[in-house]
């Protein structure tokens, strides 16, 4: 102001110059204000939280966002109450442009090796909730304002949610949202449902338990994609849910509190779990607090009738909360129950009116019906807890919690007496259904859609689950949560350990000192941890699965290339590999050839031949529908690179002129090298990783497996048989599968024979059909799921017998030593 007054008395030229500069400054300030407005509305910066946490800023009476952008980020002050939001804030592409204008650097926030964690999508949903409340001037507090209510309702009414779209004659799911006041929370919940995507068709029932602000709550009926029901008289959560269930027409009932927001994939993960766990009668979601911490990972009931929300206020990314488990109960804030099960048990028991303990009682009554309650952490819900009844146990609806827990204890006393003392051995209590434990150790997290070794690992994990084992998986050479692949295991109920929560095998055995058995893959992995495992887990039976004989593969490659140095290295590998085999309680190999080679060098009888696992895929595409030649293999495996490069150089030129002009060579598989990518051309397609193999096998008339060296069973060849694509393979590729040449496949080793076999098979419809049928028969006979279960159990039996012999031998040796030292023998 003073500067502007001064400008009025300056000479005209100086006055114009100063006025122009002031104008530029004002324009710049307005531009910065506009940029800051983008951040304010984004939900990533919480001004009230920033002032509460930084009293110096509050006392200075400065704009908290301005302070953060100028100073706070350098001082590592947190911009939000949401745990985990910092990296989201600084990596959001829309906000990054704005932050760059203020010079905000995020190098210290996001190291180059930043690693993903399971609950990043929940952080994004927390921010969306704040964005919604900011947009309509709501406050996500119990007594929050409902200003601009009409605008919010119109906004939600205009949505066309995909989950309520027409996907069938009747909905798969009835989502029941009980409401008592708190309209701003209901709208926040509906906002998340309006944007939610799912493969399931849902009806959304909002049932109003006679809310006191009738004119406000009744406006929910203006939203066309929900069914709004208002009860004549208020009687509480329990009766409201039971009444809504009578109106529901979905095959599954999903109860969802009004003070929630659903996270991406919430409904799909919840519903898909019934297929994963066919004995489930109730499945609940992970509940996350409004600050991003964990609210509940399933519930625990103790012998005194008290209940715990497992993991409350802990980090929701901790591995112990991130895998599906059978649990005592799940809070009804977000649960799914098949409608037939709900009606069979009679829904919530009116004995627990108006609310509290009714959800645990429901889970226990479902258990009485022979069904199970499962917690599925991949289904996530933000729960602004206590908004409908508050948190004071002495008054209001919350007062019923104490009385109803006493009723629950009396009803289920016989079961609860086995549940342990409150707060003692919490992890064991949370996993009380895990009667047997298996530790699985591999180099990295399995990628079963990319390599056959991972495919076998994943299938064996599922087999041991079916045999009653709770599985803990350790990626010994890369303690990381791998997006998609770790989640695939966690969804099935496998505990996956990863940093920063677990970074060593020492931490693993401290966490679970009670493993009954160990399944370890690859000698290079087991040799790292063998001594510690034997010392810390002396009772655990050790099963070793080497995938293939590494030294044999190295030896064959060295002989092929006549490399003496490589041959010497293979000798070292041989010594190390055979030592690990000799020390294990059971050894799994894929072929009789490898079993015989081992027995020649190590006189042991604890070897199990475990072939590949596959299912027959009988597609409708027959001989005339197929045109191409196909190769399949992950190119992180060197023999696959060698095989396809040699084939393309020495065999493909002999074939291509004898095929139709539109026939192609399909090279399918993850991680192709530069040399493999360079093979792509007019008649050659290099796909890289593909999600589904069936479309590529459906194009192929002949499959080729031109491997020149390697060891173990070749999953690619069994997959070709299972998809009904007759194959031409080298003897190395066919090793151990049990193929007879000209019956299930054609075996050829030199380039001319291989090329002639491909051309002959490509043009002979009758022979093609015979090989296809024989291939199907071979897969069904030798590689079925039942055979897998049988061999997994046999491996346990062999390991147990070997362990007993070893312990008995060690006992005798100790006794002999004692007697010898005493001079008695």
PDB file of C-alpha atoms in Angstrom, residues 529-693:
ATOM      1  CA  UNK A 529      20.132 -70.924   4.780  1.00  0.00           C
ATOM      2  CA  UNK A 530      20.584 -74.653   5.454  1.00  0.00           C
ATOM      3  CA  UNK A 531      22.646 -74.423   8.641  1.00  0.00           C
ATOM      4  CA  UNK A 532      20.406 -71.816  10.249  1.00  0.00           C
ATOM      5  CA  UNK A 533      17.244 -73.753   9.380  1.00  0.00           C
ATOM      6  CA  UNK A 534      18.594 -76.957  10.888  1.00  0.00           C
ATOM      7  CA  UNK A 535      19.715 -75.108  14.006  1.00  0.00           C
ATOM      8  CA  UNK A 536      16.611 -72.982  14.584  1.00  0.00           C
ATOM      9  CA  UNK A 537      13.975 -75.430  13.292  1.00  0.00           C
ATOM     10  CA  UNK A 538      15.338 -78.826  14.361  1.00  0.00           C
ATOM     11  CA  UNK A 539      11.923 -80.535  14.215  1.00  0.00           C
ATOM     12  CA  UNK A 540      11.028 -79.330  10.730  1.00  0.00           C
ATOM     13  CA  UNK A 541      11.223 -81.855   7.892  1.00  0.00           C
ATOM     14  CA  UNK A 542      13.208 -80.463   4.949  1.00  0.00           C
ATOM     15  CA  UNK A 543      12.000 -81.073   1.390  1.00  0.00           C
ATOM     16  CA  UNK A 544      14.370 -79.900  -1.333  1.00  0.00           C
ATOM     17  CA  UNK A 545      13.099 -79.176  -4.849  1.00  0.00           C
ATOM     18  CA  UNK A 546      15.987 -78.341  -7.139  1.00  0.00           C
ATOM     19  CA  UNK A 547      13.790 -77.606 -10.213  1.00  0.00           C
ATOM     20  CA  UNK A 548      16.518 -79.138 -12.375  1.00  0.00           C
ATOM     21  CA  UNK A 549      20.087 -80.366 -11.947  1.00  0.00           C
ATOM     22  CA  UNK A 550      21.982 -77.113 -12.352  1.00  0.00           C
ATOM     23  CA  UNK A 551      25.350 -78.773 -12.833  1.00  0.00           C
ATOM     24  CA  UNK A 552      23.953 -81.055 -15.556  1.00  0.00           C
ATOM     25  CA  UNK A 553      22.631 -78.049 -17.476  1.00  0.00           C
ATOM     26  CA  UNK A 554      25.984 -76.238 -17.074  1.00  0.00           C
ATOM     27  CA  UNK A 555      27.908 -79.355 -18.093  1.00  0.00           C
ATOM     28  CA  UNK A 556      25.840 -79.865 -21.256  1.00  0.00           C
ATOM     29  CA  UNK A 557      26.247 -76.217 -22.253  1.00  0.00           C
ATOM     30  CA  UNK A 558      30.022 -76.423 -21.691  1.00  0.00           C
ATOM     31  CA  UNK A 559      30.258 -79.585 -23.787  1.00  0.00           C
ATOM     32  CA  UNK A 560      28.157 -78.008 -26.561  1.00  0.00           C
ATOM     33  CA  UNK A 561      30.481 -75.000 -26.757  1.00  0.00           C
ATOM     34  CA  UNK A 562      33.632 -76.984 -25.826  1.00  0.00           C
ATOM     35  CA  UNK A 563      34.355 -74.526 -23.020  1.00  0.00           C
ATOM     36  CA  UNK A 564      36.830 -76.007 -20.515  1.00  0.00           C
ATOM     37  CA  UNK A 565      36.488 -73.163 -18.005  1.00  0.00           C
ATOM     38  CA  UNK A 566      32.723 -73.593 -17.996  1.00  0.00           C
ATOM     39  CA  UNK A 567      33.167 -77.340 -17.587  1.00  0.00           C
ATOM     40  CA  UNK A 568      35.336 -76.772 -14.505  1.00  0.00           C
ATOM     41  CA  UNK A 569      32.695 -74.441 -13.066  1.00  0.00           C
ATOM     42  CA  UNK A 570      30.093 -77.155 -13.626  1.00  0.00           C
ATOM     43  CA  UNK A 571      32.231 -79.537 -11.530  1.00  0.00           C
ATOM     44  CA  UNK A 572      32.166 -77.069  -8.620  1.00  0.00           C
ATOM     45  CA  UNK A 573      28.413 -76.703  -8.989  1.00  0.00           C
ATOM     46  CA  UNK A 574      28.098 -80.492  -8.970  1.00  0.00           C
ATOM     47  CA  UNK A 575      29.863 -80.824  -5.615  1.00  0.00           C
ATOM     48  CA  UNK A 576      27.755 -78.121  -3.984  1.00  0.00           C
ATOM     49  CA  UNK A 577      24.522 -79.416  -5.450  1.00  0.00           C
ATOM     50  CA  UNK A 578      25.046 -83.029  -4.440  1.00  0.00           C
ATOM     51  CA  UNK A 579      26.005 -81.959  -0.914  1.00  0.00           C
ATOM     52  CA  UNK A 580      22.675 -80.155  -0.462  1.00  0.00           C
ATOM     53  CA  UNK A 581      20.829 -83.152  -1.889  1.00  0.00           C
ATOM     54  CA  UNK A 582      22.595 -85.511   0.499  1.00  0.00           C
ATOM     55  CA  UNK A 583      21.634 -83.384   3.533  1.00  0.00           C
ATOM     56  CA  UNK A 584      17.927 -83.012   2.715  1.00  0.00           C
ATOM     57  CA  UNK A 585      15.138 -85.189   4.113  1.00  0.00           C
ATOM     58  CA  UNK A 586      13.404 -85.538   0.749  1.00  0.00           C
ATOM     59  CA  UNK A 587      14.545 -84.557  -2.733  1.00  0.00           C
ATOM     60  CA  UNK A 588      12.152 -83.741  -5.554  1.00  0.00           C
ATOM     61  CA  UNK A 589      13.222 -84.056  -9.185  1.00  0.00           C
ATOM     62  CA  UNK A 590      11.130 -83.809 -12.321  1.00  0.00           C
ATOM     63  CA  UNK A 591      12.490 -86.725 -14.336  1.00  0.00           C
ATOM     64  CA  UNK A 592      13.576 -90.328 -13.913  1.00  0.00           C
ATOM     65  CA  UNK A 593      16.757 -89.385 -15.792  1.00  0.00           C
ATOM     66  CA  UNK A 594      17.794 -86.952 -13.058  1.00  0.00           C
ATOM     67  CA  UNK A 595      16.816 -89.385 -10.315  1.00  0.00           C
ATOM     68  CA  UNK A 596      19.078 -92.039 -11.862  1.00  0.00           C
ATOM     69  CA  UNK A 597      21.975 -89.591 -12.247  1.00  0.00           C
ATOM     70  CA  UNK A 598      21.738 -88.574  -8.587  1.00  0.00           C
ATOM     71  CA  UNK A 599      21.542 -92.169  -7.334  1.00  0.00           C
ATOM     72  CA  UNK A 600      24.699 -93.051  -9.262  1.00  0.00           C
ATOM     73  CA  UNK A 601      26.610 -90.411  -7.279  1.00  0.00           C
ATOM     74  CA  UNK A 602      24.780 -90.282  -3.939  1.00  0.00           C
ATOM     75  CA  UNK A 603      23.416 -93.580  -2.595  1.00  0.00           C
ATOM     76  CA  UNK A 604      20.117 -92.259  -1.237  1.00  0.00           C
ATOM     77  CA  UNK A 605      16.540 -93.525  -1.414  1.00  0.00           C
ATOM     78  CA  UNK A 606      14.647 -90.330  -0.560  1.00  0.00           C
ATOM     79  CA  UNK A 607      14.024 -89.070  -4.113  1.00  0.00           C
ATOM     80  CA  UNK A 608      10.535 -88.313  -5.433  1.00  0.00           C
ATOM     81  CA  UNK A 609       9.910 -87.956  -9.162  1.00  0.00           C
ATOM     82  CA  UNK A 610       7.464 -85.077  -9.438  1.00  0.00           C
ATOM     83  CA  UNK A 611       6.375 -84.345 -13.021  1.00  0.00           C
ATOM     84  CA  UNK A 612       4.774 -81.209 -14.338  1.00  0.00           C
ATOM     85  CA  UNK A 613       1.187 -80.244 -13.431  1.00  0.00           C
ATOM     86  CA  UNK A 614      -1.273 -79.344 -16.135  1.00  0.00           C
ATOM     87  CA  UNK A 615      -4.889 -79.473 -17.231  1.00  0.00           C
ATOM     88  CA  UNK A 616      -6.168 -80.325 -20.686  1.00  0.00           C
ATOM     89  CA  UNK A 617      -7.474 -77.351 -22.681  1.00  0.00           C
ATOM     90  CA  UNK A 618      -9.731 -78.725 -25.425  1.00  0.00           C
ATOM     91  CA  UNK A 619     -10.459 -75.790 -27.724  1.00  0.00           C
ATOM     92  CA  UNK A 620     -12.650 -75.942 -30.816  1.00  0.00           C
ATOM     93  CA  UNK A 621      -9.891 -74.871 -33.225  1.00  0.00           C
ATOM     94  CA  UNK A 622      -8.783 -77.835 -35.302  1.00  0.00           C
ATOM     95  CA  UNK A 623      -6.255 -78.479 -38.064  1.00  0.00           C
ATOM     96  CA  UNK A 624      -7.598 -76.143 -40.774  1.00  0.00           C
ATOM     97  CA  UNK A 625      -8.101 -73.261 -38.301  1.00  0.00           C
ATOM     98  CA  UNK A 626      -4.387 -73.083 -37.500  1.00  0.00           C
ATOM     99  CA  UNK A 627      -1.558 -71.609 -39.566  1.00  0.00           C
ATOM    100  CA  UNK A 628       1.522 -70.881 -37.465  1.00  0.00           C
ATOM    101  CA  UNK A 629       4.607 -72.479 -35.904  1.00  0.00           C
ATOM    102  CA  UNK A 630       5.091 -71.654 -32.212  1.00  0.00           C
ATOM    103  CA  UNK A 631       7.921 -71.575 -29.688  1.00  0.00           C
ATOM    104  CA  UNK A 632       7.355 -70.796 -25.992  1.00  0.00           C
ATOM    105  CA  UNK A 633       9.906 -69.973 -23.311  1.00  0.00           C
ATOM    106  CA  UNK A 634      10.983 -67.412 -20.761  1.00  0.00           C
ATOM    107  CA  UNK A 635      14.175 -65.775 -21.987  1.00  0.00           C
ATOM    108  CA  UNK A 636      15.650 -65.260 -18.559  1.00  0.00           C
ATOM    109  CA  UNK A 637      16.536 -68.953 -19.063  1.00  0.00           C
ATOM    110  CA  UNK A 638      19.630 -69.144 -21.294  1.00  0.00           C
ATOM    111  CA  UNK A 639      18.838 -72.534 -22.966  1.00  0.00           C
ATOM    112  CA  UNK A 640      15.682 -70.948 -24.422  1.00  0.00           C
ATOM    113  CA  UNK A 641      17.697 -68.147 -26.005  1.00  0.00           C
ATOM    114  CA  UNK A 642      20.203 -70.609 -27.467  1.00  0.00           C
ATOM    115  CA  UNK A 643      17.468 -72.894 -28.737  1.00  0.00           C
ATOM    116  CA  UNK A 644      15.407 -70.309 -30.624  1.00  0.00           C
ATOM    117  CA  UNK A 645      18.446 -68.524 -32.066  1.00  0.00           C
ATOM    118  CA  UNK A 646      19.807 -71.812 -33.420  1.00  0.00           C
ATOM    119  CA  UNK A 647      16.378 -72.794 -34.762  1.00  0.00           C
ATOM    120  CA  UNK A 648      15.877 -69.464 -36.526  1.00  0.00           C
ATOM    121  CA  UNK A 649      19.316 -69.631 -38.116  1.00  0.00           C
ATOM    122  CA  UNK A 650      19.586 -73.309 -39.045  1.00  0.00           C
ATOM    123  CA  UNK A 651      16.075 -74.789 -39.194  1.00  0.00           C
ATOM    124  CA  UNK A 652      13.582 -72.024 -40.040  1.00  0.00           C
ATOM    125  CA  UNK A 653      15.171 -71.263 -43.476  1.00  0.00           C
ATOM    126  CA  UNK A 654      14.628 -74.931 -44.439  1.00  0.00           C
ATOM    127  CA  UNK A 655      10.935 -74.690 -43.456  1.00  0.00           C
ATOM    128  CA  UNK A 656       9.630 -71.271 -44.433  1.00  0.00           C
ATOM    129  CA  UNK A 657       9.426 -71.821 -48.219  1.00  0.00           C
ATOM    130  CA  UNK A 658       7.347 -74.978 -47.687  1.00  0.00           C
ATOM    131  CA  UNK A 659       4.680 -73.269 -45.592  1.00  0.00           C
ATOM    132  CA  UNK A 660       1.755 -71.096 -46.748  1.00  0.00           C
ATOM    133  CA  UNK A 661       2.713 -67.454 -47.286  1.00  0.00           C
ATOM    134  CA  UNK A 662       0.661 -66.325 -44.285  1.00  0.00           C
ATOM    135  CA  UNK A 663       2.172 -68.851 -41.851  1.00  0.00           C
ATOM    136  CA  UNK A 664       4.336 -67.256 -39.171  1.00  0.00           C
ATOM    137  CA  UNK A 665       6.830 -68.279 -36.528  1.00  0.00           C
ATOM    138  CA  UNK A 666       5.452 -67.179 -33.151  1.00  0.00           C
ATOM    139  CA  UNK A 667       8.145 -66.667 -30.503  1.00  0.00           C
ATOM    140  CA  UNK A 668       6.204 -66.300 -27.248  1.00  0.00           C
ATOM    141  CA  UNK A 669       7.677 -65.625 -23.815  1.00  0.00           C
ATOM    142  CA  UNK A 670       8.724 -63.022 -21.286  1.00  0.00           C
ATOM    143  CA  UNK A 671      11.987 -61.034 -21.246  1.00  0.00           C
ATOM    144  CA  UNK A 672      13.195 -61.542 -24.842  1.00  0.00           C
ATOM    145  CA  UNK A 673      16.802 -60.406 -25.259  1.00  0.00           C
ATOM    146  CA  UNK A 674      18.009 -58.013 -27.951  1.00  0.00           C
ATOM    147  CA  UNK A 675      19.113 -60.996 -30.035  1.00  0.00           C
ATOM    148  CA  UNK A 676      15.678 -62.576 -29.784  1.00  0.00           C
ATOM    149  CA  UNK A 677      13.857 -59.299 -30.503  1.00  0.00           C
ATOM    150  CA  UNK A 678      16.016 -58.900 -33.599  1.00  0.00           C
ATOM    151  CA  UNK A 679      14.440 -62.053 -35.060  1.00  0.00           C
ATOM    152  CA  UNK A 680      11.110 -60.250 -35.547  1.00  0.00           C
ATOM    153  CA  UNK A 681      10.182 -59.683 -39.201  1.00  0.00           C
ATOM    154  CA  UNK A 682       7.508 -60.210 -41.815  1.00  0.00           C
ATOM    155  CA  UNK A 683       7.230 -63.924 -41.051  1.00  0.00           C
ATOM    156  CA  UNK A 684       8.374 -63.917 -37.417  1.00  0.00           C
ATOM    157  CA  UNK A 685       6.478 -62.439 -34.430  1.00  0.00           C
ATOM    158  CA  UNK A 686       8.229 -61.919 -31.073  1.00  0.00           C
ATOM    159  CA  UNK A 687       5.490 -61.276 -28.512  1.00  0.00           C
ATOM    160  CA  UNK A 688       7.321 -60.749 -25.233  1.00  0.00           C
ATOM    161  CA  UNK A 689       5.208 -61.444 -22.151  1.00  0.00           C
ATOM    162  CA  UNK A 690       1.576 -62.405 -22.816  1.00  0.00           C
ATOM    163  CA  UNK A 691      -1.147 -62.675 -20.168  1.00  0.00           C
ATOM    164  CA  UNK A 692      -2.992 -65.562 -21.838  1.00  0.00           C
ATOM    165  CA  UNK A 693      -1.344 -68.423 -23.711  1.00  0.00           C
TER     166      UNK A 693
END
